[in-house]
Tab-separated table of C-alpha atoms and ligand atoms in Angstrom:
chain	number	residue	atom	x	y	z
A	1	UNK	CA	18.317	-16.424	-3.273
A	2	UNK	CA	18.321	-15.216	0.268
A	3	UNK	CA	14.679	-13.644	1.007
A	4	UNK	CA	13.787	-11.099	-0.721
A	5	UNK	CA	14.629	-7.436	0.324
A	6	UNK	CA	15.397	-3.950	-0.796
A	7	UNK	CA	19.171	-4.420	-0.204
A	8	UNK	CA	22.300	-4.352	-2.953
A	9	UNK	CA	21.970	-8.586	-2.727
A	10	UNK	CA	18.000	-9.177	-2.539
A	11	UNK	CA	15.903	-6.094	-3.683
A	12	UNK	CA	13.875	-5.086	-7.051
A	13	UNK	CA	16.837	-5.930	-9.834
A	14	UNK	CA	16.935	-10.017	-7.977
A	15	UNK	CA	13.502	-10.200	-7.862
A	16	UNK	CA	12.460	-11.274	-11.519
A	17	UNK	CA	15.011	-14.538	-10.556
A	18	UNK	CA	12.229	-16.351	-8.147
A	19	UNK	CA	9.103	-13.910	-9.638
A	20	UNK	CA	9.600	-13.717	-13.615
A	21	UNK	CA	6.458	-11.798	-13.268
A	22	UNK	CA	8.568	-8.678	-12.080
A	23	UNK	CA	9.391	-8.255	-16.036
A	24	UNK	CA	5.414	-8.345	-16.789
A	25	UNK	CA	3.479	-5.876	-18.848
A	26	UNK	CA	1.073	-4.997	-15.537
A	27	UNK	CA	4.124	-4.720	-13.035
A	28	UNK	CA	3.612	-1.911	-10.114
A	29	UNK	CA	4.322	0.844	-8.851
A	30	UNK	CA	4.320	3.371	-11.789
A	31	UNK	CA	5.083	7.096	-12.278
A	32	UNK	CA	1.616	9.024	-12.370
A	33	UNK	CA	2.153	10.723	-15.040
A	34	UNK	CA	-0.600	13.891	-15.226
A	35	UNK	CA	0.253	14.441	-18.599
A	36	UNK	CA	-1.201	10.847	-19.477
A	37	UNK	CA	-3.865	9.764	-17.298
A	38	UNK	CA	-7.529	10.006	-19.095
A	39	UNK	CA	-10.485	11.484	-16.546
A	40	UNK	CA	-13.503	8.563	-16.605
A	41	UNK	CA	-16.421	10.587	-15.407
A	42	UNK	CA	-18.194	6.655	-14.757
A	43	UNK	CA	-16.155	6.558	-11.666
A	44	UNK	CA	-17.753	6.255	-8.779
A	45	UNK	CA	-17.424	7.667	-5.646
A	46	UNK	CA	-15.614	4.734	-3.184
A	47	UNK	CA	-16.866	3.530	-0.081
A	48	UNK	CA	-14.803	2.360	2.297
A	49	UNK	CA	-16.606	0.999	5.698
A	50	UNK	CA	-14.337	-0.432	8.526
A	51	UNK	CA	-15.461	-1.547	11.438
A	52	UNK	CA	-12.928	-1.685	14.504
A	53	UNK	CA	-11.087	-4.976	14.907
A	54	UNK	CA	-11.248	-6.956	18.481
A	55	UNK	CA	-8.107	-8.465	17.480
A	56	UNK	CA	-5.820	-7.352	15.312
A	57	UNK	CA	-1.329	-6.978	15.379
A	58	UNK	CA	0.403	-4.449	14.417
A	59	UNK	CA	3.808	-6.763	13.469
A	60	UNK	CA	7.104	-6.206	11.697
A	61	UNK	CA	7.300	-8.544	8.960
A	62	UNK	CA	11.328	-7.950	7.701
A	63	UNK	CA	9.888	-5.721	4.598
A	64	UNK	CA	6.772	-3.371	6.239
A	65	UNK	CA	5.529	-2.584	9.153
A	66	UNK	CA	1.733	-3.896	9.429
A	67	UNK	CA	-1.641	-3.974	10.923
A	68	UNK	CA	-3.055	-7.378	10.346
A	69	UNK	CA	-6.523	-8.647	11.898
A	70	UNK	CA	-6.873	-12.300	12.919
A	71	UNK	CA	-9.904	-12.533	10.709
A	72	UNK	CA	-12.404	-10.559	8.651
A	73	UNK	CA	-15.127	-8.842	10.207
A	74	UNK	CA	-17.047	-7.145	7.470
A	75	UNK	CA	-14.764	-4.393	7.091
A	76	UNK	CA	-15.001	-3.677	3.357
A	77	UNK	CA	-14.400	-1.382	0.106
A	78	UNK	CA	-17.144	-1.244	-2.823
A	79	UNK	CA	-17.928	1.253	-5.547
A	80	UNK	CA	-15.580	3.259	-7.780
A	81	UNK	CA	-14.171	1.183	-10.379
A	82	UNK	CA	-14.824	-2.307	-8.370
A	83	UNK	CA	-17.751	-3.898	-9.667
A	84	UNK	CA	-17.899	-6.421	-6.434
A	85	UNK	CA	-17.338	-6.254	-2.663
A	86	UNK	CA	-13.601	-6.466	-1.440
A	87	UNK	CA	-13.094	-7.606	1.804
A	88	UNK	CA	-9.994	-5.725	4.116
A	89	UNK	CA	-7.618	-7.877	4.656
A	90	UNK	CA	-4.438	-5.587	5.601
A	91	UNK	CA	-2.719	-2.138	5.549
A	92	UNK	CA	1.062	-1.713	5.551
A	93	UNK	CA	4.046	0.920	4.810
A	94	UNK	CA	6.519	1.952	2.514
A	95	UNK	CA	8.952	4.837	3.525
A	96	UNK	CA	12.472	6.346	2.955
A	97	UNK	CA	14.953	7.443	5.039
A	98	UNK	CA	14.613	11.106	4.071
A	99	UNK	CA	11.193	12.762	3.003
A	100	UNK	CA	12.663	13.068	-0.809
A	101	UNK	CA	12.057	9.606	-0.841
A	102	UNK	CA	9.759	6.794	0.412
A	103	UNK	CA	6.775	6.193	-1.835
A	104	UNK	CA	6.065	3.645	-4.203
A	105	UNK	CA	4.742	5.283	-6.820
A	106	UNK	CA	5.123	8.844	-8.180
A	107	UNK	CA	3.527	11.886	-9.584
A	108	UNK	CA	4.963	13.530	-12.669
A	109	UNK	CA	8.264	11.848	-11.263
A	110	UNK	CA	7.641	13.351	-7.854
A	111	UNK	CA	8.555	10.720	-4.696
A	112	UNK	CA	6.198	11.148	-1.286
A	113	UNK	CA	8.325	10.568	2.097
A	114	UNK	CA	5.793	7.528	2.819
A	115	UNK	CA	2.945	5.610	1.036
A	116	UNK	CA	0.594	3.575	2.810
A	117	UNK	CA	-1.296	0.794	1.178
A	118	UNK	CA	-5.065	-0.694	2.679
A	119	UNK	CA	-4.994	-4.039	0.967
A	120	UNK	CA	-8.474	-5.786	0.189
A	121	UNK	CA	-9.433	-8.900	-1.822
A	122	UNK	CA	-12.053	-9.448	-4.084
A	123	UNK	CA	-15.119	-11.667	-1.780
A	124	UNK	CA	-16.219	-13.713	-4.657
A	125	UNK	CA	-13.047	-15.981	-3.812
A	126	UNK	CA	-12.917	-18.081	-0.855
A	127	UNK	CA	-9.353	-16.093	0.632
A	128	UNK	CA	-7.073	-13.620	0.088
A	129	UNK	CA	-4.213	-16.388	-1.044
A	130	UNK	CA	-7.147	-17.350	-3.652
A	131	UNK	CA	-7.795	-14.116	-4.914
A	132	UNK	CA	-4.080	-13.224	-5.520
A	133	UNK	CA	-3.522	-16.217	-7.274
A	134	UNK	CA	-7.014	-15.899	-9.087
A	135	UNK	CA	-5.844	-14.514	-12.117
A	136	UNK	CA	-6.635	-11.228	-13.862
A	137	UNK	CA	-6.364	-7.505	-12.373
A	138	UNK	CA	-9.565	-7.882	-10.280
A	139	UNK	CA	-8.326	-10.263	-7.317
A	140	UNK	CA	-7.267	-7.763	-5.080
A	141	UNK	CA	-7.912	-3.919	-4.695
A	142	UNK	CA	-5.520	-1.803	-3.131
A	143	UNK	CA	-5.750	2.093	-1.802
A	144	UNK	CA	-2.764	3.834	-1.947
A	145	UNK	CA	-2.224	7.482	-0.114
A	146	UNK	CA	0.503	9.155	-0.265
A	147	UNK	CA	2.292	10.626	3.106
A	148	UNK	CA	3.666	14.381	3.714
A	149	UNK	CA	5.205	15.542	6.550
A	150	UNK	CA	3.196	18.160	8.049
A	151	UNK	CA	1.146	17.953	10.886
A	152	UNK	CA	0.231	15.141	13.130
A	153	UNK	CA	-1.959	12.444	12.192
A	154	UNK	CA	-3.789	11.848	14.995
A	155	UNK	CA	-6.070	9.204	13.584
A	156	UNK	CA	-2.305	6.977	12.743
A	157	UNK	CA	-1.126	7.808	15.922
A	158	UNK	CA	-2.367	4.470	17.713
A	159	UNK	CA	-0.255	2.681	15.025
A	160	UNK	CA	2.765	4.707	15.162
A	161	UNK	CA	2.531	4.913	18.729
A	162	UNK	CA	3.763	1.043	18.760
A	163	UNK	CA	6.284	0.964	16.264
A	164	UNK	CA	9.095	1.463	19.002
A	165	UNK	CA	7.227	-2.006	19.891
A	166	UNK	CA	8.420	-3.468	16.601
A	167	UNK	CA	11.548	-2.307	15.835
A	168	UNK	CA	12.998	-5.618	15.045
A	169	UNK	CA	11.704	-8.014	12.470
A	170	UNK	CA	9.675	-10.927	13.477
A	171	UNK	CA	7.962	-8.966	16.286
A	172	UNK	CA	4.054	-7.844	16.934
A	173	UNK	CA	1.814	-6.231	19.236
A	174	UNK	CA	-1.896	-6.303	19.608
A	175	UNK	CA	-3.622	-3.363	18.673
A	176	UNK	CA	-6.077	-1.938	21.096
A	177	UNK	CA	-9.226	-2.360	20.041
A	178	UNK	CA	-10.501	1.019	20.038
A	179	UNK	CA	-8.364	1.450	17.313
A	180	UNK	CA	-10.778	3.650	14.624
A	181	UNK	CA	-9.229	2.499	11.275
A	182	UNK	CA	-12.499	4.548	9.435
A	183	UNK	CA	-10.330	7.799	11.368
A	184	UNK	CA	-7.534	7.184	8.912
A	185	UNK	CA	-9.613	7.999	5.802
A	186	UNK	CA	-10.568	11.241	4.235
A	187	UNK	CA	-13.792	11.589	4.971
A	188	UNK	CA	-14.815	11.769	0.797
A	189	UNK	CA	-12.663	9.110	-1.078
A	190	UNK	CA	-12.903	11.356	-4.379
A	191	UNK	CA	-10.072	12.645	-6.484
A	192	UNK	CA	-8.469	8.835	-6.887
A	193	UNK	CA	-5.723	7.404	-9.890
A	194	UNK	CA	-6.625	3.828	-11.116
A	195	UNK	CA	-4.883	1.291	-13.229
A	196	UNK	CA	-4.278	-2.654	-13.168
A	197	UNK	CA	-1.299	-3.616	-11.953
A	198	UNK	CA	-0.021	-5.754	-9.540
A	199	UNK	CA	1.714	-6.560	-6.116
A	200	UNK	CA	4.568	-4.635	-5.421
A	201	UNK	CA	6.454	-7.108	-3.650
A	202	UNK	CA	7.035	-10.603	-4.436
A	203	UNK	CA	5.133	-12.590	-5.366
A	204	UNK	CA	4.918	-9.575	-7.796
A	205	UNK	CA	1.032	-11.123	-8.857
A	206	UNK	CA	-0.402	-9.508	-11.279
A	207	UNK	CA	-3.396	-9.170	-9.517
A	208	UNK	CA	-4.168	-5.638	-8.274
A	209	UNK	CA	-6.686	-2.990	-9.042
A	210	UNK	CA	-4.587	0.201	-8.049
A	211	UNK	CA	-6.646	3.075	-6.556
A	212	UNK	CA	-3.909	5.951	-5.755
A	213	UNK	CA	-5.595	8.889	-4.247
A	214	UNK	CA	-4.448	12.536	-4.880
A	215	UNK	CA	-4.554	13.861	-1.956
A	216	UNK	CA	-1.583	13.258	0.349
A	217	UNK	CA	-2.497	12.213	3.878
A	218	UNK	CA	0.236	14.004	6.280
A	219	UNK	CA	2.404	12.940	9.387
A	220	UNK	CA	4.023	14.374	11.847
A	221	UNK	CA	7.987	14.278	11.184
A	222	UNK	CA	8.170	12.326	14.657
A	223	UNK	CA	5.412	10.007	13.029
A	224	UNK	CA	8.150	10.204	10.327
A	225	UNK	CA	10.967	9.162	12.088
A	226	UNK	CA	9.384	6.530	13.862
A	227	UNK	CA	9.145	4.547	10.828
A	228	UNK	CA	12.989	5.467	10.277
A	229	UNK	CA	13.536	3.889	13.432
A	230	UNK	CA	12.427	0.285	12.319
A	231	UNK	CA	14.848	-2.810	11.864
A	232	UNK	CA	14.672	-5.169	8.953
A	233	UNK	CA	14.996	-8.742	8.358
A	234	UNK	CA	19.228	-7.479	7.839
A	235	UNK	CA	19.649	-5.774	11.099
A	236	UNK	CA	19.353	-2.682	8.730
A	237	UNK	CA	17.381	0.154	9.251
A	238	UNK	CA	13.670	-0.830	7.038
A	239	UNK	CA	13.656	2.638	5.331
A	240	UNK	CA	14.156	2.594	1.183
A	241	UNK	CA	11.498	-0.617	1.342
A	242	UNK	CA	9.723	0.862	-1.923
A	243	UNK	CA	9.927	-0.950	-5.068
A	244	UNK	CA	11.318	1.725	-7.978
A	245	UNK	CA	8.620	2.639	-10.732
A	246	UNK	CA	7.873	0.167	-13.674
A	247	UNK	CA	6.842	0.262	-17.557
A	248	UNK	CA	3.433	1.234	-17.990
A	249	UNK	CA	3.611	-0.568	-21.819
A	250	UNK	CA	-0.085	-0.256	-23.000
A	251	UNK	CA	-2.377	0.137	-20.193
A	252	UNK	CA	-4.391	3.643	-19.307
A	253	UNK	CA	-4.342	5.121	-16.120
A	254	UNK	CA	-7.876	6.611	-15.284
A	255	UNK	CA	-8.822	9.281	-13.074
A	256	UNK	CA	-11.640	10.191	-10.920
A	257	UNK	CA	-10.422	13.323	-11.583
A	258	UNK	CA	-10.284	16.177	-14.316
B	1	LIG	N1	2.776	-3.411	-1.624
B	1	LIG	S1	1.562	-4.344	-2.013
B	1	LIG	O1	1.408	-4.381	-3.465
B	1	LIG	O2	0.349	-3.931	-1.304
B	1	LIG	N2	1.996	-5.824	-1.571
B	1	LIG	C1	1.244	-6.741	-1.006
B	1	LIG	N3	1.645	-7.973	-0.672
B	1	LIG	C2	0.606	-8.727	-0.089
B	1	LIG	C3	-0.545	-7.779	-0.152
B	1	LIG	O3	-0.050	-6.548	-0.703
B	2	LIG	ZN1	2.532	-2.046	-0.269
């Protein structure tokens, strides 16, 4: 199969032929459905505490567009339904190509223009490759926030400031390293979806603690179309690079929430 993608030849319905996985009873994204979730009033608040990176890229890998440090620096994610320490490890994007589409997953049905995902891994394994391939919905924790068009992030801005700087797959740029990833964040990580599920892309692992928060970060539409403007692995413009919902079969989908 050529690499994987999110085009007619290579996306979601060719996956399950290198990742059997992708048929799995713990597959993400899902549709959040309101009407379904269960409020767990033992969830903690989340904390979240990045420090800023020295060196870090911002790169286009063919499929996302992400911010990738050379190495961990203690930047790290504890508390709500994570019973360890999770070290960062990356954040990335998934968008459409018109704001009635773009995120992974849904609410009541209801697609975001953009989802951005801060991925973390659980530090009782020796690396992130471990803890993906560790076994069990606790390897890896991932935040999820949805994107609205709206006003301008400011705190994003470094970032999509340099996507005209990685419009074509296989390129990066450092990231300056004032960069204040803590900025990006809402400054109380409260009102939160969580499930276990798994990678959204291949390898498709079924690895992930899912923490989707209801409260939509927004973007500026020129934030918005710079994303539009990026180049995948095809020569193709990158936007539609979201994987479509999957079953939920018999797991519960908590909130932090009532
Ligand atoms: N979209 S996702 O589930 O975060 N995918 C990945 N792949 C590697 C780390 O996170
Ligand atoms: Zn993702």
């Amino acid at each position: 199969m050529a690499p994987w993608g999110y085009e007619k030849d290579n996306g979601p319905a060719h996956w399950h032929k290198d990742c059997p996985i992708a048929n799995g009873k713990n597959q993400s994204p899902i549709d959040l459905i309101n009407g379904e979730v269960k409020y767990d009033s033992g969830l903690k608040p989340l904390t979240a505490k990045y420090v800023p990176f020295s060196d870090a890229k911002f790169l286009n890998n063919g499929h996302s567009v992400q911010f990738q440090p050379s190495a961990g620096n203690g930047s790290e994610l504890t508390g709500g339904p994570l019973a360890v320490k999770y070290n960062f490890e990356q954040f990335h994007f998934h968008w459409g190509n018109n704001d009635t589409e773009g995120s992974e997953h849904r609410v009541d049905g209801k697609m975001y223009p953009a989802e951005l995902h801060f991925v973390h891994w659980n530090s009782t394994n020796p690396s992130f490759k471990d803890a993906v391939g560790s076994g069990g919905p606790n390897g890896l924790a991932v935040l999820g926030f949805f994107l609205k068009v709206g006003a301008e992030n400011a705190a994003l801005k470094p970032i999509t400031d340099l996507i005209p700087k990685v419009k074509d797959a296989g390129t990066s740029v450092t990231v300056p390293s004032n960069f204040d990833m803590q900025a990006i964040l809402p400054a109380t990580l409260t009102d939160y979806y969580t499930y276990d599920g798994s990678l959204t892309t291949p390898p498709l692992a079924e690895c992930v603690k899912w923490i989707v928060f209801k409260q939509p970060l927004e973007v500026s539409a020129a934030q918005m179309e710079a994303f539009r403007s990026v180049i995948n692995r095809d020569g193709k413009p990158m936007g539609g690079n979201y994987r479509p919902p999957c079953p939920l079969h018999d797991r519960a989908v908590k909130t932090s929430f009532k």
